[in-house]
Amino acid sequence: MEDTDVMIESKGVTRSFPLGGGREIEVLHGIDMIVPAGKLTILKGRSGSGKTTLLNLLSALDRPTQGQIYWGEKEIGKATEQEREYLRRKDMGFIFQAVALIPVMNAYENVDFGLRLAQTTEKREERVKECLELVGLKNRMNHMPHMPGEMSGGEQQRVAIARAIAHKPKVIFADEPTGAVEIVQQKS
Ligand SMILES: Nc1ncnc2c1ncn2[C@@H]1O[C@H](COP(=O)(O)OP(=O)(O)OP(=O)(O)O)[C@@H](O)[C@H]1O
Ligand SMILES: [Mg+2]
């Protein structure tokens, strides 16, 4: 795949939410955009402008009220929930503001869990350690993310980053991913 390939495309995407009493709020209206492969795409806008709503649509967590979202040739708005889930596990990595780590698993197990969901054929142990090292947490592998005193907010977010990249997804969706992270050292 070349750098300039289109990874995701939205056409005329609208998202409205019911407000009760038959009223609704239209948060997104006629969004046409292209997310190129292999590039960093940034959504900018004031609080409440619909960035998270759009991210949820592009990443198949939510469906548009109107319009289409394509992953390559595939229109994911029309795909079954099973197909969408497969796509999310295999081709996407998520780093969200509310870090969604599994509380009963330590850092290592959280990253490994993502790899298992993606049914990766890679040697898992090596890859988990490599990713935790990349985010500077190799010596925190056995720490429980939510246990008081075991991990700071930024460290939890770095575990989430390690988990998001471990299965080498085609796209990483990040919604204000570094709010609690001071510095993420990235080796290329
Ligand atoms: N499920 C929902 N039901 C009703 N309104 C919603 C729902 N989800 C989002 N909204 C509304 O849509 C608007 C956009 O929300 P969204 O979270 O996408 O904004 P944002 O750009 O991500 O903001 P922020 O920068 O604060 O994170 C807000 O006014 C919000 O109240
Ligand atoms: Mg938001």
Tab-separated table of C-alpha atoms and ligand atoms in Angstrom:
chain	number	residue	atom	x	y	z
A	1	MET	CA	0.000	0.000	0.000
A	2	GLU	CA	1.376	3.421	-0.924
A	3	ASP	CA	1.536	6.363	1.419
A	4	THR	CA	-1.033	8.321	-0.528
A	5	ASP	CA	-3.684	5.598	-0.518
A	6	VAL	CA	-7.026	6.435	1.011
A	7	MET	CA	-7.528	4.506	4.224
A	8	ILE	CA	-10.926	5.798	5.306
A	9	GLU	CA	-13.373	8.030	3.478
A	10	SER	CA	-16.561	9.639	4.722
A	11	LYS	CA	-19.240	10.917	2.357
A	12	GLY	CA	-21.999	13.215	3.530
A	13	VAL	CA	-21.891	11.882	7.060
A	14	THR	CA	-24.508	13.194	9.464
A	15	ARG	CA	-25.022	12.135	13.069
A	16	SER	CA	-28.038	13.185	15.090
A	17	PHE	CA	-28.923	12.174	18.618
A	18	PRO	CA	-32.499	11.996	19.944
A	19	LEU	CA	-33.131	14.448	22.748
A	20	GLY	CA	-36.491	13.058	23.813
A	21	GLY	CA	-39.907	14.466	23.041
A	22	GLY	CA	-39.293	13.866	19.344
A	23	ARG	CA	-36.553	16.463	19.211
A	24	GLU	CA	-33.013	15.743	18.117
A	25	ILE	CA	-29.638	17.410	17.973
A	26	GLU	CA	-27.600	17.258	14.763
A	27	VAL	CA	-23.962	17.115	15.831
A	28	LEU	CA	-22.366	16.379	12.465
A	29	HIS	CA	-23.710	17.527	9.120
A	30	GLY	CA	-22.473	16.431	5.708
A	31	ILE	CA	-18.917	15.480	6.633
A	32	ASP	CA	-16.770	14.619	3.613
A	33	MET	CA	-13.258	13.651	4.539
A	34	ILE	CA	-10.387	11.411	3.606
A	35	VAL	CA	-7.987	9.744	6.010
A	36	PRO	CA	-4.877	8.842	4.005
A	37	ALA	CA	-2.932	5.689	4.831
A	38	GLY	CA	0.402	6.033	6.589
A	39	LYS	CA	-0.139	9.634	7.662
A	40	LEU	CA	-1.042	11.509	10.807
A	41	THR	CA	-4.493	13.072	10.555
A	42	ILE	CA	-5.556	15.510	13.243
A	43	LEU	CA	-9.093	16.685	14.041
A	44	LYS	CA	-9.196	20.140	15.555
A	45	GLY	CA	-12.202	21.956	16.943
A	46	ARG	CA	-13.629	23.509	20.065
A	47	SER	CA	-15.070	21.431	22.864
A	48	GLY	CA	-18.420	19.971	21.864
A	49	SER	CA	-17.849	20.452	18.136
A	50	GLY	CA	-18.134	16.717	17.411
A	51	LYS	CA	-14.562	15.356	17.239
A	52	THR	CA	-15.239	12.339	19.442
A	53	THR	CA	-18.540	11.718	17.648
A	54	LEU	CA	-16.702	11.646	14.300
A	55	LEU	CA	-13.944	9.420	15.665
A	56	ASN	CA	-16.544	6.948	16.912
A	57	LEU	CA	-18.068	6.825	13.438
A	58	LEU	CA	-14.765	6.426	11.566
A	59	SER	CA	-13.725	3.631	13.933
A	60	ALA	CA	-16.981	1.680	13.604
A	61	LEU	CA	-18.004	2.175	17.212
A	62	ASP	CA	-21.080	4.102	16.082
A	63	ARG	CA	-23.117	4.326	12.871
A	64	PRO	CA	-23.985	7.501	10.946
A	65	THR	CA	-27.565	8.758	10.754
A	66	GLN	CA	-26.941	9.556	7.093
A	67	GLY	CA	-24.052	9.185	4.678
A	68	GLN	CA	-21.382	6.545	4.188
A	69	ILE	CA	-18.047	5.593	5.671
A	70	TYR	CA	-15.699	3.481	3.569
A	71	TRP	CA	-12.746	1.429	4.665
A	72	GLY	CA	-11.227	0.898	1.246
A	73	GLU	CA	-14.097	-0.478	-0.820
A	74	LYS	CA	-16.117	-1.577	2.161
A	75	GLU	CA	-18.913	0.574	3.490
A	76	ILE	CA	-18.648	-0.069	7.206
A	77	GLY	CA	-21.886	1.704	8.090
A	78	LYS	CA	-23.686	-1.190	6.397
A	79	ALA	CA	-21.458	-3.991	7.683
A	80	THR	CA	-22.757	-6.415	10.310
A	81	GLU	CA	-21.747	-5.916	13.933
A	82	GLN	CA	-19.606	-9.045	13.653
A	83	GLU	CA	-17.696	-7.676	10.653
A	84	ARG	CA	-17.229	-4.353	12.397
A	85	GLU	CA	-15.911	-6.032	15.519
A	86	TYR	CA	-13.434	-8.093	13.510
A	87	LEU	CA	-12.206	-4.915	11.818
A	88	ARG	CA	-11.809	-3.152	15.157
A	89	ARG	CA	-9.807	-5.991	16.679
A	90	LYS	CA	-7.609	-6.636	13.681
A	91	ASP	CA	-7.093	-3.355	11.885
A	92	MET	CA	-7.578	-0.705	14.547
A	93	GLY	CA	-5.857	0.404	17.716
A	94	PHE	CA	-7.590	2.643	20.241
A	95	ILE	CA	-6.166	5.177	22.657
A	96	PHE	CA	-8.966	7.075	24.311
A	97	GLN	CA	-9.087	9.729	26.979
A	98	ALA	CA	-10.845	7.448	29.427
A	99	VAL	CA	-8.234	4.707	29.498
A	100	ALA	CA	-10.029	1.400	29.112
A	101	LEU	CA	-7.596	-1.047	30.650
A	102	ILE	CA	-8.876	-4.226	32.226
A	103	PRO	CA	-8.539	-3.745	35.995
A	104	VAL	CA	-7.976	-7.405	36.926
A	105	MET	CA	-5.062	-7.722	34.494
A	106	ASN	CA	-1.556	-6.373	34.993
A	107	ALA	CA	0.207	-4.250	32.354
A	108	TYR	CA	1.638	-7.279	30.548
A	109	GLU	CA	-1.696	-9.094	30.463
A	110	ASN	CA	-3.529	-6.011	29.197
A	111	VAL	CA	-1.203	-5.694	26.196
A	112	ASP	CA	-1.265	-9.454	25.591
A	113	PHE	CA	-5.061	-9.427	25.648
A	114	GLY	CA	-5.144	-7.050	22.671
A	115	LEU	CA	-2.838	-9.387	20.769
A	116	ARG	CA	-5.025	-12.383	21.538
A	117	LEU	CA	-8.151	-10.555	20.352
A	118	ALA	CA	-6.414	-9.705	17.089
A	119	GLN	CA	-5.474	-13.375	16.700
A	120	THR	CA	-1.974	-12.367	15.783
A	121	THR	CA	0.378	-15.035	14.529
A	122	GLU	CA	3.376	-13.219	15.964
A	123	LYS	CA	5.281	-14.449	19.021
A	124	ARG	CA	3.171	-12.743	21.645
A	125	GLU	CA	5.548	-12.602	24.592
A	126	GLU	CA	8.292	-10.938	22.578
A	127	ARG	CA	5.920	-8.415	21.084
A	128	VAL	CA	4.283	-7.494	24.422
A	129	LYS	CA	7.684	-6.851	26.008
A	130	GLU	CA	8.859	-4.887	22.984
A	131	CYS	CA	5.802	-2.618	23.131
A	132	LEU	CA	6.026	-2.066	26.882
A	133	GLU	CA	9.684	-1.198	26.459
A	134	LEU	CA	8.774	1.263	23.705
A	135	VAL	CA	6.561	3.212	26.114
A	136	GLY	CA	9.170	2.998	28.884
A	137	LEU	CA	7.304	0.513	31.092
A	138	LYS	CA	9.316	-2.670	30.813
A	139	ASN	CA	9.948	-2.684	34.556
A	140	ARG	CA	6.246	-2.132	35.321
A	141	MET	CA	4.982	-5.223	33.511
A	142	ASN	CA	3.534	-6.860	36.604
A	143	HIS	CA	1.850	-3.766	37.946
A	144	MET	CA	-1.939	-3.564	38.090
A	145	PRO	CA	-3.055	-0.421	36.249
A	146	HIS	CA	-5.754	0.663	38.691
A	147	MET	CA	-4.231	-0.473	41.964
A	148	PRO	CA	-3.464	2.648	44.007
A	149	GLY	CA	0.245	3.328	44.026
A	150	GLU	CA	1.084	0.834	41.275
A	151	MET	CA	0.586	3.040	38.244
A	152	SER	CA	0.113	6.756	37.630
A	153	GLY	CA	-2.470	8.108	35.182
A	154	GLY	CA	0.225	8.712	32.576
A	155	GLU	CA	1.613	5.215	33.024
A	156	GLN	CA	-1.851	3.749	32.534
A	157	GLN	CA	-2.170	5.744	29.350
A	158	ARG	CA	1.192	4.393	28.183
A	159	VAL	CA	-0.037	0.832	28.760
A	160	ALA	CA	-3.029	1.730	26.601
A	161	ILE	CA	-0.655	3.021	23.920
A	162	ALA	CA	1.367	-0.217	24.059
A	163	ARG	CA	-1.843	-2.191	23.700
A	164	ALA	CA	-3.023	-0.044	20.768
A	165	ILE	CA	0.151	-0.614	18.746
A	166	ALA	CA	0.963	-4.229	19.667
A	167	HIS	CA	-1.042	-5.940	16.918
A	168	LYS	CA	0.309	-3.517	14.285
A	169	PRO	CA	-3.072	-2.113	13.272
A	170	LYS	CA	-3.654	-0.263	10.020
A	171	VAL	CA	-5.040	2.734	11.891
A	172	ILE	CA	-4.629	3.999	15.436
A	173	PHE	CA	-7.486	6.145	16.728
A	174	ALA	CA	-6.457	8.468	19.496
A	175	ASP	CA	-8.820	10.819	21.315
A	176	GLU	CA	-6.703	13.222	23.373
A	177	PRO	CA	-4.320	10.351	24.080
A	178	THR	CA	-1.544	12.176	25.844
A	179	GLY	CA	-3.478	14.297	28.306
A	180	ALA	CA	-1.793	12.561	31.227
A	181	VAL	CA	1.478	11.657	29.537
A	182	GLU	CA	4.464	13.916	29.934
A	183	ILE	CA	6.766	12.451	27.366
A	184	VAL	CA	6.297	9.371	25.262
A	185	GLN	CA	9.639	8.316	23.889
A	186	GLN	CA	9.117	6.923	20.427
A	187	LYS	CA	11.750	4.799	18.761
A	188	SER	CA	11.255	4.631	15.038
B	1	LIG	N1	-25.104	10.216	22.790
B	1	LIG	C1	-25.335	11.521	22.709
B	1	LIG	N2	-26.564	12.032	22.929
B	1	LIG	C2	-26.812	13.359	22.835
B	1	LIG	N3	-25.860	14.285	22.535
B	1	LIG	C3	-24.624	13.836	22.318
B	1	LIG	C4	-24.273	12.453	22.401
B	1	LIG	N4	-22.946	12.325	22.120
B	1	LIG	C5	-22.507	13.570	21.918
B	1	LIG	N5	-23.493	14.486	22.024
B	1	LIG	C6	-23.374	15.930	21.843
B	1	LIG	O1	-22.663	16.148	20.643
B	1	LIG	C7	-21.801	17.258	20.742
B	1	LIG	C8	-20.411	16.864	20.320
B	1	LIG	O2	-19.839	15.996	21.277
B	1	LIG	P1	-18.388	15.405	21.102
B	1	LIG	O3	-18.131	14.590	22.307
B	1	LIG	O4	-18.284	14.736	19.784
B	1	LIG	O5	-17.493	16.729	21.105
B	1	LIG	P2	-15.910	16.917	21.099
B	1	LIG	O6	-15.570	17.784	19.935
B	1	LIG	O7	-15.260	15.585	21.167
B	1	LIG	O8	-15.675	17.733	22.443
B	1	LIG	P3	-14.413	17.711	23.469
B	1	LIG	O9	-13.313	18.509	22.803
B	1	LIG	O10	-14.955	18.403	24.669
B	1	LIG	O11	-14.044	16.293	23.726
B	1	LIG	C9	-21.907	17.744	22.183
B	1	LIG	O12	-22.746	18.871	22.218
B	1	LIG	C10	-22.515	16.575	22.910
B	1	LIG	O13	-23.308	17.015	23.992
B	2	MG	MG	-14.030	14.676	22.599
